[in-house]
PDB file of C-alpha atoms in Angstrom:
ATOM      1  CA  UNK B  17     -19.616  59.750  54.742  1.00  0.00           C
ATOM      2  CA  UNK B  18     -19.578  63.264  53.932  1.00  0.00           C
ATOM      3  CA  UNK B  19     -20.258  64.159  50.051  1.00  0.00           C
ATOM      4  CA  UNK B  20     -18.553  66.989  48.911  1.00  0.00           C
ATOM      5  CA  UNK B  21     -19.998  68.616  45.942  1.00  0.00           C
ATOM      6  CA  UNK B  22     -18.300  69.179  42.812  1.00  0.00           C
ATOM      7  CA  UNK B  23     -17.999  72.055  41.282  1.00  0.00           C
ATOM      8  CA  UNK B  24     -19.250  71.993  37.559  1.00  0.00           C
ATOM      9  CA  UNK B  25     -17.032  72.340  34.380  1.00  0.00           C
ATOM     10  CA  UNK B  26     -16.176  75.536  33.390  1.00  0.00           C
ATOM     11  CA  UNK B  27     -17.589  76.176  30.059  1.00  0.00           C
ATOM     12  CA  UNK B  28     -15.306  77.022  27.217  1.00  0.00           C
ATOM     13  CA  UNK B  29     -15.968  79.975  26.081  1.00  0.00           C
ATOM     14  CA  UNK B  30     -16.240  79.241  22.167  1.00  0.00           C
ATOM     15  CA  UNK B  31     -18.286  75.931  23.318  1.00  0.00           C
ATOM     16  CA  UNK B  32     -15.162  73.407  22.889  1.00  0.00           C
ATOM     17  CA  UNK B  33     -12.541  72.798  24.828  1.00  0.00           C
ATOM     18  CA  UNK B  34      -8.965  71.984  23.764  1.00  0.00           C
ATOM     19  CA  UNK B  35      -9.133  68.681  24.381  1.00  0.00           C
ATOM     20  CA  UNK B  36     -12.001  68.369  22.455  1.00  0.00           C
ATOM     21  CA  UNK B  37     -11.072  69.725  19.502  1.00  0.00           C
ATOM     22  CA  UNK B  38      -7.974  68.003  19.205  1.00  0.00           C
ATOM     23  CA  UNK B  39      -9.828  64.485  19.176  1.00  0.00           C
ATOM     24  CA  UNK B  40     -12.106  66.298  16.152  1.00  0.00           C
ATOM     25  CA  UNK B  41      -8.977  66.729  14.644  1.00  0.00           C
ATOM     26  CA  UNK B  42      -7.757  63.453  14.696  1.00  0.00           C
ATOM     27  CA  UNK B  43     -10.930  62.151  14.230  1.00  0.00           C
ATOM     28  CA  UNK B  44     -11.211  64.196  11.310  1.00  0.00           C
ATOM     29  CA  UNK B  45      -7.615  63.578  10.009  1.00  0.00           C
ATOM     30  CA  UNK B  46      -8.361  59.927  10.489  1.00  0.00           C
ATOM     31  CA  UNK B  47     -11.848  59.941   8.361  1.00  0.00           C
ATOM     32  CA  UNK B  48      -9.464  61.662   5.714  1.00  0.00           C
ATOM     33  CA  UNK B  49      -6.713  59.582   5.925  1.00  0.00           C
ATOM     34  CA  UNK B  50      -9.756  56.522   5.665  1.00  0.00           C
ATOM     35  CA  UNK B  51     -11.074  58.122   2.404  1.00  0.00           C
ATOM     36  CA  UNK B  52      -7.694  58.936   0.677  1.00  0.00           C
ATOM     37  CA  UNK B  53      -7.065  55.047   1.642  1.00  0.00           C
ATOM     38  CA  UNK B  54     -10.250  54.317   0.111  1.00  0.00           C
ATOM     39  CA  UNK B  55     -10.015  55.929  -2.275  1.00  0.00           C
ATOM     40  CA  UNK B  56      -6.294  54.354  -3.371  1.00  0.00           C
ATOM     41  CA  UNK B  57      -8.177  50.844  -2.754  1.00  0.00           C
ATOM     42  CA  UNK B  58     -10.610  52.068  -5.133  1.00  0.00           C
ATOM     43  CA  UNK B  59      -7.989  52.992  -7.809  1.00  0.00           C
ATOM     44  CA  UNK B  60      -5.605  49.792  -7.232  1.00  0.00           C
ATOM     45  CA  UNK B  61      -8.722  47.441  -7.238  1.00  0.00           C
ATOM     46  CA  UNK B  62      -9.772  49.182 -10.897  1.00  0.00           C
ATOM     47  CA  UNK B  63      -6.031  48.965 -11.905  1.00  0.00           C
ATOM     48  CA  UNK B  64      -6.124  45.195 -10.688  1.00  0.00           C
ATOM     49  CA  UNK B  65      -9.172  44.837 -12.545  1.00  0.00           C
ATOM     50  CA  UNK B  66      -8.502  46.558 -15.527  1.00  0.00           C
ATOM     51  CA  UNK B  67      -5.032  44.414 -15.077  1.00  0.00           C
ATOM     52  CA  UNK B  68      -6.353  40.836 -14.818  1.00  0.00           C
ATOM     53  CA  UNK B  69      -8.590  42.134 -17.729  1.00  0.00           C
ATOM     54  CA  UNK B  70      -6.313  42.941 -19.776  1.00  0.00           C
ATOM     55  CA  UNK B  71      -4.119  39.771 -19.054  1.00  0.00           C
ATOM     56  CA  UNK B  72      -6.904  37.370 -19.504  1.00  0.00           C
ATOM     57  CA  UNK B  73      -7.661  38.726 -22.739  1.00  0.00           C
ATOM     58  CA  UNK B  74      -3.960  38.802 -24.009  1.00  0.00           C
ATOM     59  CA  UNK B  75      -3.986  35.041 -22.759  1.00  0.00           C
ATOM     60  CA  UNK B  76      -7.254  34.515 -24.935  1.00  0.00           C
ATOM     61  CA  UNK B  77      -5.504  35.728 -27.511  1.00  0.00           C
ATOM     62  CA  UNK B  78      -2.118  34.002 -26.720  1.00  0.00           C
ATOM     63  CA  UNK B  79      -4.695  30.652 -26.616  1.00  0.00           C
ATOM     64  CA  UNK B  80      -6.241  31.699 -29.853  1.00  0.00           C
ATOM     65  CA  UNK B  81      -3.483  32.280 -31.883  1.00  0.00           C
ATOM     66  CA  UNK B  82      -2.044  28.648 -30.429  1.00  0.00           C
ATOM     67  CA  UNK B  83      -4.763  27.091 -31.354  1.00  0.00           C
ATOM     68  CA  UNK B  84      -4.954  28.781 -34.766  1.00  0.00           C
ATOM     69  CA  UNK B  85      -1.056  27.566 -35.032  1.00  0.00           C
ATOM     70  CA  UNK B  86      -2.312  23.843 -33.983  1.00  0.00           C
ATOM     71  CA  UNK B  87      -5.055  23.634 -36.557  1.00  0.00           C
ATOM     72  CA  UNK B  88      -2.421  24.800 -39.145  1.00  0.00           C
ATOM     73  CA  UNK B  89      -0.341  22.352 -38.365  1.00  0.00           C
ATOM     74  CA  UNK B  90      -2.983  19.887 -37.822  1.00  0.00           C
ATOM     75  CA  UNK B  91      -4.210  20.948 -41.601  1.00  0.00           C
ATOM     76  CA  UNK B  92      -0.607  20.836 -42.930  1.00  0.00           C
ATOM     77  CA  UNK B  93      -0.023  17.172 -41.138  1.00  0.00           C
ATOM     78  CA  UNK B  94      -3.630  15.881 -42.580  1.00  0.00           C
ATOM     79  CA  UNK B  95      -2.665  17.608 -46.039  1.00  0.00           C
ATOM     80  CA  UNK B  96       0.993  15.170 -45.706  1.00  0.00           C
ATOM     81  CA  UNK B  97      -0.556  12.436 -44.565  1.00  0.00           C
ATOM     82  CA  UNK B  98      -3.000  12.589 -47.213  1.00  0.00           C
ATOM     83  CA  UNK B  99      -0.508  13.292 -50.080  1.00  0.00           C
ATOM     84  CA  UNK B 100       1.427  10.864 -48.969  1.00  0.00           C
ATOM     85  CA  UNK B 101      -1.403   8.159 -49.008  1.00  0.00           C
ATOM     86  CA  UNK B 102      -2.726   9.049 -52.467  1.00  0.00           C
ATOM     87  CA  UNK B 103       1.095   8.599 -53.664  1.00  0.00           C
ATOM     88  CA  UNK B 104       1.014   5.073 -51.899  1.00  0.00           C
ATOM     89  CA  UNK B 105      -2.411   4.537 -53.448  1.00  0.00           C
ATOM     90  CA  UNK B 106      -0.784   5.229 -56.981  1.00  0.00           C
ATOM     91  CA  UNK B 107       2.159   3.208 -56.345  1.00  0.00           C
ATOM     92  CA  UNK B 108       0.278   0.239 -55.145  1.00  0.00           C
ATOM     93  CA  UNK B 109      -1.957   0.719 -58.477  1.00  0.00           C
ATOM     94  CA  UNK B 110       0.711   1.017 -60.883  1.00  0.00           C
ATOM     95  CA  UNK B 111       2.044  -1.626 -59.190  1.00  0.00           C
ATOM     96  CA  UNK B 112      -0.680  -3.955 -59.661  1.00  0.00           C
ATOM     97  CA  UNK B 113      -1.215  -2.508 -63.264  1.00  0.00           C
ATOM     98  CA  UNK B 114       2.216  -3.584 -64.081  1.00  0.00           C
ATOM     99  CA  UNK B 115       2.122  -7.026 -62.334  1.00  0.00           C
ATOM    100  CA  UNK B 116      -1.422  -7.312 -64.098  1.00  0.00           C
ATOM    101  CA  UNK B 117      -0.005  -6.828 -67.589  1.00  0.00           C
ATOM    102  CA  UNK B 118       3.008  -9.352 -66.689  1.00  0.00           C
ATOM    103  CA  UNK B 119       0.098 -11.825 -65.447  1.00  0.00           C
ATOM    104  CA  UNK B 120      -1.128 -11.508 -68.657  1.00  0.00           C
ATOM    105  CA  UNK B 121       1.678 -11.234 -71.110  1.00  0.00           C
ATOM    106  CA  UNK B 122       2.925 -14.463 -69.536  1.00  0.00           C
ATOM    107  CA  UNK B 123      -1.119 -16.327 -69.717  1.00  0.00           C
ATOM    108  CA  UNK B 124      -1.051 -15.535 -73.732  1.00  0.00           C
ATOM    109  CA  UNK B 125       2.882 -17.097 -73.777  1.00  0.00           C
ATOM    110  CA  UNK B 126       1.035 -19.618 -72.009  1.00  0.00           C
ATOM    111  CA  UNK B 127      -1.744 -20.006 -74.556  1.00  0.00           C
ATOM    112  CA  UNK B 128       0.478 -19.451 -77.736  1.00  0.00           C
ATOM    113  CA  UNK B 129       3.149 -22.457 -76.524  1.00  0.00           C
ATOM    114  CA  UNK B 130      -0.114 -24.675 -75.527  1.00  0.00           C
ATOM    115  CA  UNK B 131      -1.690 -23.788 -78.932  1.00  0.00           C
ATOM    116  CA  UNK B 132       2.020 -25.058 -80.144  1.00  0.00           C
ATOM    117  CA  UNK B 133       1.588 -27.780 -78.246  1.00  0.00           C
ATOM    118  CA  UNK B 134      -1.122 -29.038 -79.364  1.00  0.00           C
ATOM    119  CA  UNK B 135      -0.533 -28.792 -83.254  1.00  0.00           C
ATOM    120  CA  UNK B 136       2.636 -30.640 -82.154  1.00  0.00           C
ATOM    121  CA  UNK B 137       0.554 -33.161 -80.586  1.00  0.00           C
ATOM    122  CA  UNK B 138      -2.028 -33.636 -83.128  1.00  0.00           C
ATOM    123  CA  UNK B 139       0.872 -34.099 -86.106  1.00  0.00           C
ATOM    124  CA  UNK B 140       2.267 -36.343 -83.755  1.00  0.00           C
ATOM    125  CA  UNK B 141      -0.756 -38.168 -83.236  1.00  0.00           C
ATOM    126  CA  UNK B 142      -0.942 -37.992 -87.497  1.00  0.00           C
ATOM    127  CA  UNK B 143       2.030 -39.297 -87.938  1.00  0.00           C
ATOM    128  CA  UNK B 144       1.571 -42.294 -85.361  1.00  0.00           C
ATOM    129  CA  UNK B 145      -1.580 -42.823 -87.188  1.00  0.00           C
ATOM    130  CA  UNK B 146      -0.081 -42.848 -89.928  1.00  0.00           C
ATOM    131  CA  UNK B 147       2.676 -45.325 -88.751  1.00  0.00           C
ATOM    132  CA  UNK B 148       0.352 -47.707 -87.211  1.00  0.00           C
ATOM    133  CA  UNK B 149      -1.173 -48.273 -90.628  1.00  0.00           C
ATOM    134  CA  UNK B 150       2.342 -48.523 -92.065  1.00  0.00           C
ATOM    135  CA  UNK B 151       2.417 -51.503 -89.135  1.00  0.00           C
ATOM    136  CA  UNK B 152      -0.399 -53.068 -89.936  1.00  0.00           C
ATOM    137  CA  UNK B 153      -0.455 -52.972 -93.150  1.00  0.00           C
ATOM    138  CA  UNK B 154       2.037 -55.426 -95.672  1.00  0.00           C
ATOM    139  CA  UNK B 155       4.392 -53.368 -97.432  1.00  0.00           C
ATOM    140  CA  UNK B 156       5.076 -54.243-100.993  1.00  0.00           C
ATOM    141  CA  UNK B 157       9.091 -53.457-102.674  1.00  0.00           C
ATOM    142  CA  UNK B 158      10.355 -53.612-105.854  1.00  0.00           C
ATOM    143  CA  UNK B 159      14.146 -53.770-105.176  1.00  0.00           C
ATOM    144  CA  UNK B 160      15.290 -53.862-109.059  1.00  0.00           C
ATOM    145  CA  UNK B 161      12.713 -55.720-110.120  1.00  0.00           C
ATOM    146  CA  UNK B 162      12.204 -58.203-107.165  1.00  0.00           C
ATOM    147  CA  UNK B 163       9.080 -57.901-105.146  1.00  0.00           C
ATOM    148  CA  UNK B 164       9.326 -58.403-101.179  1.00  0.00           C
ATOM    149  CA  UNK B 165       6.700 -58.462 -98.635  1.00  0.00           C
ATOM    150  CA  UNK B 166       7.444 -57.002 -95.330  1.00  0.00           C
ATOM    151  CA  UNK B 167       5.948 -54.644 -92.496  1.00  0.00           C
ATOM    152  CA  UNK B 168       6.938 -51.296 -91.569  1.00  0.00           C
ATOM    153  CA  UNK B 169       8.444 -52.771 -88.462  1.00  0.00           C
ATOM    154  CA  UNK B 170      10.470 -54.619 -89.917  1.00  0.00           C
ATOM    155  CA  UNK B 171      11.875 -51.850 -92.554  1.00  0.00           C
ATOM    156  CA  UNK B 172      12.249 -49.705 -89.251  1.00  0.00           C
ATOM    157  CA  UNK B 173      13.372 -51.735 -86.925  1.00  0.00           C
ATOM    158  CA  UNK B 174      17.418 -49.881 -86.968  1.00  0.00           C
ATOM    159  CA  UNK B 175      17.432 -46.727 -86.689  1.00  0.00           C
ATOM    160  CA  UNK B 176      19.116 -44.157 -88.495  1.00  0.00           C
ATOM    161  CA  UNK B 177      19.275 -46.998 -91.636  1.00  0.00           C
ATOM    162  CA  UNK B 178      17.744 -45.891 -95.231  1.00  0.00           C
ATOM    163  CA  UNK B 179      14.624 -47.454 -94.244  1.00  0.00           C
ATOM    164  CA  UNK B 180      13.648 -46.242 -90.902  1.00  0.00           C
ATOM    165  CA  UNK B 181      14.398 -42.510 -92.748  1.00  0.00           C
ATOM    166  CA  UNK B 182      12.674 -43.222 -95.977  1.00  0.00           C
ATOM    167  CA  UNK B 183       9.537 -44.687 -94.194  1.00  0.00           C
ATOM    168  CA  UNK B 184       9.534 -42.566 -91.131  1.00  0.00           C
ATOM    169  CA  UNK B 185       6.329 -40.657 -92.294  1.00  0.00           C
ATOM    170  CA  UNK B 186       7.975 -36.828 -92.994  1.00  0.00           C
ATOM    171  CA  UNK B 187       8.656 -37.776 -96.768  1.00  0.00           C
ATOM    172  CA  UNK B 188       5.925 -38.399 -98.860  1.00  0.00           C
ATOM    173  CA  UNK B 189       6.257 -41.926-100.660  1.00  0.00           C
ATOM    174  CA  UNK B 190       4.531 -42.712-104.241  1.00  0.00           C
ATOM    175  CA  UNK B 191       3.340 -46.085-104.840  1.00  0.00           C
ATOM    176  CA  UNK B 192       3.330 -47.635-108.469  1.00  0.00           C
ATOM    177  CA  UNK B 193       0.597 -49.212-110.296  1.00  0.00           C
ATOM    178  CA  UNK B 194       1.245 -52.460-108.252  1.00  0.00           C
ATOM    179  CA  UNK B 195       1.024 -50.612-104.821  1.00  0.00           C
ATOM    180  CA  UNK B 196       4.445 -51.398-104.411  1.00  0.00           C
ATOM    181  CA  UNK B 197       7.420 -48.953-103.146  1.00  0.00           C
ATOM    182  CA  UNK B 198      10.101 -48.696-105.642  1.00  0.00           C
ATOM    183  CA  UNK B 199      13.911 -49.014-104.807  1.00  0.00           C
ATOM    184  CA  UNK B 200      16.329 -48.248-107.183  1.00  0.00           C
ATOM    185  CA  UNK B 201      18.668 -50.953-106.166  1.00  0.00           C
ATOM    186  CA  UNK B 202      20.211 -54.363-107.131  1.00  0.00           C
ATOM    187  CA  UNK B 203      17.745 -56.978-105.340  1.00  0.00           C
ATOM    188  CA  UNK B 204      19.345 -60.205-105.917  1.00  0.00           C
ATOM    189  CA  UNK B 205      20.805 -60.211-102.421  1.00  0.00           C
ATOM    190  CA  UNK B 206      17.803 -57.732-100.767  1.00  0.00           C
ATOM    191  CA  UNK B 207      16.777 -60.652 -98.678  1.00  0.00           C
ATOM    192  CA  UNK B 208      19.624 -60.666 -96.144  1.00  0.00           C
ATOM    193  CA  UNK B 209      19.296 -56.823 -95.677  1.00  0.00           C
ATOM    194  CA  UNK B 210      15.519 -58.239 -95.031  1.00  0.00           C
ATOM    195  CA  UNK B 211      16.789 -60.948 -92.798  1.00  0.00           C
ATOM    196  CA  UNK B 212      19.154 -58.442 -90.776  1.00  0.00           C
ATOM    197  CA  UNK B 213      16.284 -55.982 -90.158  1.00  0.00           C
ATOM    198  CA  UNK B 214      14.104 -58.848 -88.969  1.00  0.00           C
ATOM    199  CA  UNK B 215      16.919 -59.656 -86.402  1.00  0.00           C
ATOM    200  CA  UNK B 216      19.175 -57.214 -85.887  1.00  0.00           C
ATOM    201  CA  UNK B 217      22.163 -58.429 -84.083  1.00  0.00           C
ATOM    202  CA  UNK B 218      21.332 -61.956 -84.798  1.00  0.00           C
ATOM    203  CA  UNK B 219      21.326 -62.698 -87.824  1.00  0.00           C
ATOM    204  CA  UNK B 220      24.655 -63.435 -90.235  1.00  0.00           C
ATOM    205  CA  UNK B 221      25.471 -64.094 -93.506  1.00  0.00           C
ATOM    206  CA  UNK B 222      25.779 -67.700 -95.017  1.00  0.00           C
ATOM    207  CA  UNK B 223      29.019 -69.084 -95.736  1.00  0.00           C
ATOM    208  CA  UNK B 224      28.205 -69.233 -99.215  1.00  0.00           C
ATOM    209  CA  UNK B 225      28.265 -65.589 -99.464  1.00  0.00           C
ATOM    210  CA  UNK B 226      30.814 -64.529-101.666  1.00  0.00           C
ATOM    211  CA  UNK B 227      33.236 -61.235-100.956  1.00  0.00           C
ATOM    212  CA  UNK B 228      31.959 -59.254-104.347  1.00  0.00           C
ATOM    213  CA  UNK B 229      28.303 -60.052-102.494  1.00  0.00           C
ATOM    214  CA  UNK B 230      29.122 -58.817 -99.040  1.00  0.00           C
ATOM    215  CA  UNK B 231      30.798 -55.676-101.113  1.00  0.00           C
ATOM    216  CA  UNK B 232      27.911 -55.600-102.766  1.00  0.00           C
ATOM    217  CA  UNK B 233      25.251 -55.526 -99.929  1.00  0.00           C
ATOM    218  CA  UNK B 234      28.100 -53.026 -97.781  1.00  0.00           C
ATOM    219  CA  UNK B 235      26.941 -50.303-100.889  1.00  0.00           C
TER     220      UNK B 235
END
């Protein structure tokens, strides 16, 4: 092969050629256009930064005043709540004051008609006492001038007669110097009122009994 030599580039005369300088230029225009971009990054990341900033700290403060509105609340519900529960509280104690003072207004009724009671029962327990010695005991009358021996039984035996209200123990009953009860009646015929008291229902009158006499023992 035959090598044909080349002939060498002519030089430009300023150094450069055309070609040359328009890759600077673009190369140039392209390192600008790099910066300016850059440079706008630069910018948009501080406004993006300054951005976010400024949005996380409204939303701190968003948070913060939320939570300052929820422990408001919180203090107004607990502040309810616990209004609410002292008023129960008082309630419930007034309550039990009241039902307390009932309790015991109704124990002292309780006591007084017990204490009533009891007086009741121990003048009733006088006044049996008092009748079982009638019972045991003779009983002496002076019917007009005619003495009889009988019991209180026997003077008590019907009741709502004379005798079972005269000797019932609520009137007081004065004995004379024989120790004998006095009745101011006629005792000629006082032994068939005895007899009738002795056997109430059973017993009649003779048939020598005149009329004046049953007249007589009718008064």
């Amino acid at each position: 092969h035959t090598i044909t030599p080349t002939s060498p580039a002519r030089a430009h005369p300023h150094g450069m050629d055309g070609n040359t300088r328009s890759k600077r230029r673009r190369v140039d225009d392209l390192s600008q256009q790099l910066g300016a971009a850059g440079e706008k990054r630069a910018v948009l990341r501080g406004k993006l930064t300054s951005a976010f900033q400024t949005t996380v700290t409204e939303a701190f403060k968003d948070l913060e005043q939320e939570c300052l509105r929820a422990d408001e609340q919180a203090g107004e519900a607990r502040a309810r709540l616990l209004a609410e529960a002292q008023r129960a509280a008082a309630k419930v104690k007034k309550d039990a004051t009241s039902h307390d003072a009932g309790m015991r207004r109704e124990l002292w009724k309780d006591r007084a008609a017990l204490k009533k009671d009891r007086v009741a029962l121990e003048e009733e327990k006088v006044a049996m006492e008092k009748t079982h010695t009638f019972q045991t005991n003779k009983i002496l009358l002076d019917v007009g001038g005619h003495k009889f021996t009988t019991s209180l039984a026997t003077l008590t035996s019907v009741p709502d007669t004379y005798f079972a209200s005269v000797f019932s123990g609520r009137f007081p009953l004065t004995l004379d110097a024989d120790g004998a009860y006095c009745i101011d009646r006629d005792g000629v015929h006082f032994r068939h009122i005895l007899n009738h008291l002795r056997s109430p229902g059973r017993y009649t009158l003779s048939s020598d009994v005149t009329m004046g006499q049953k007249d007589e023992l009718a008064v």
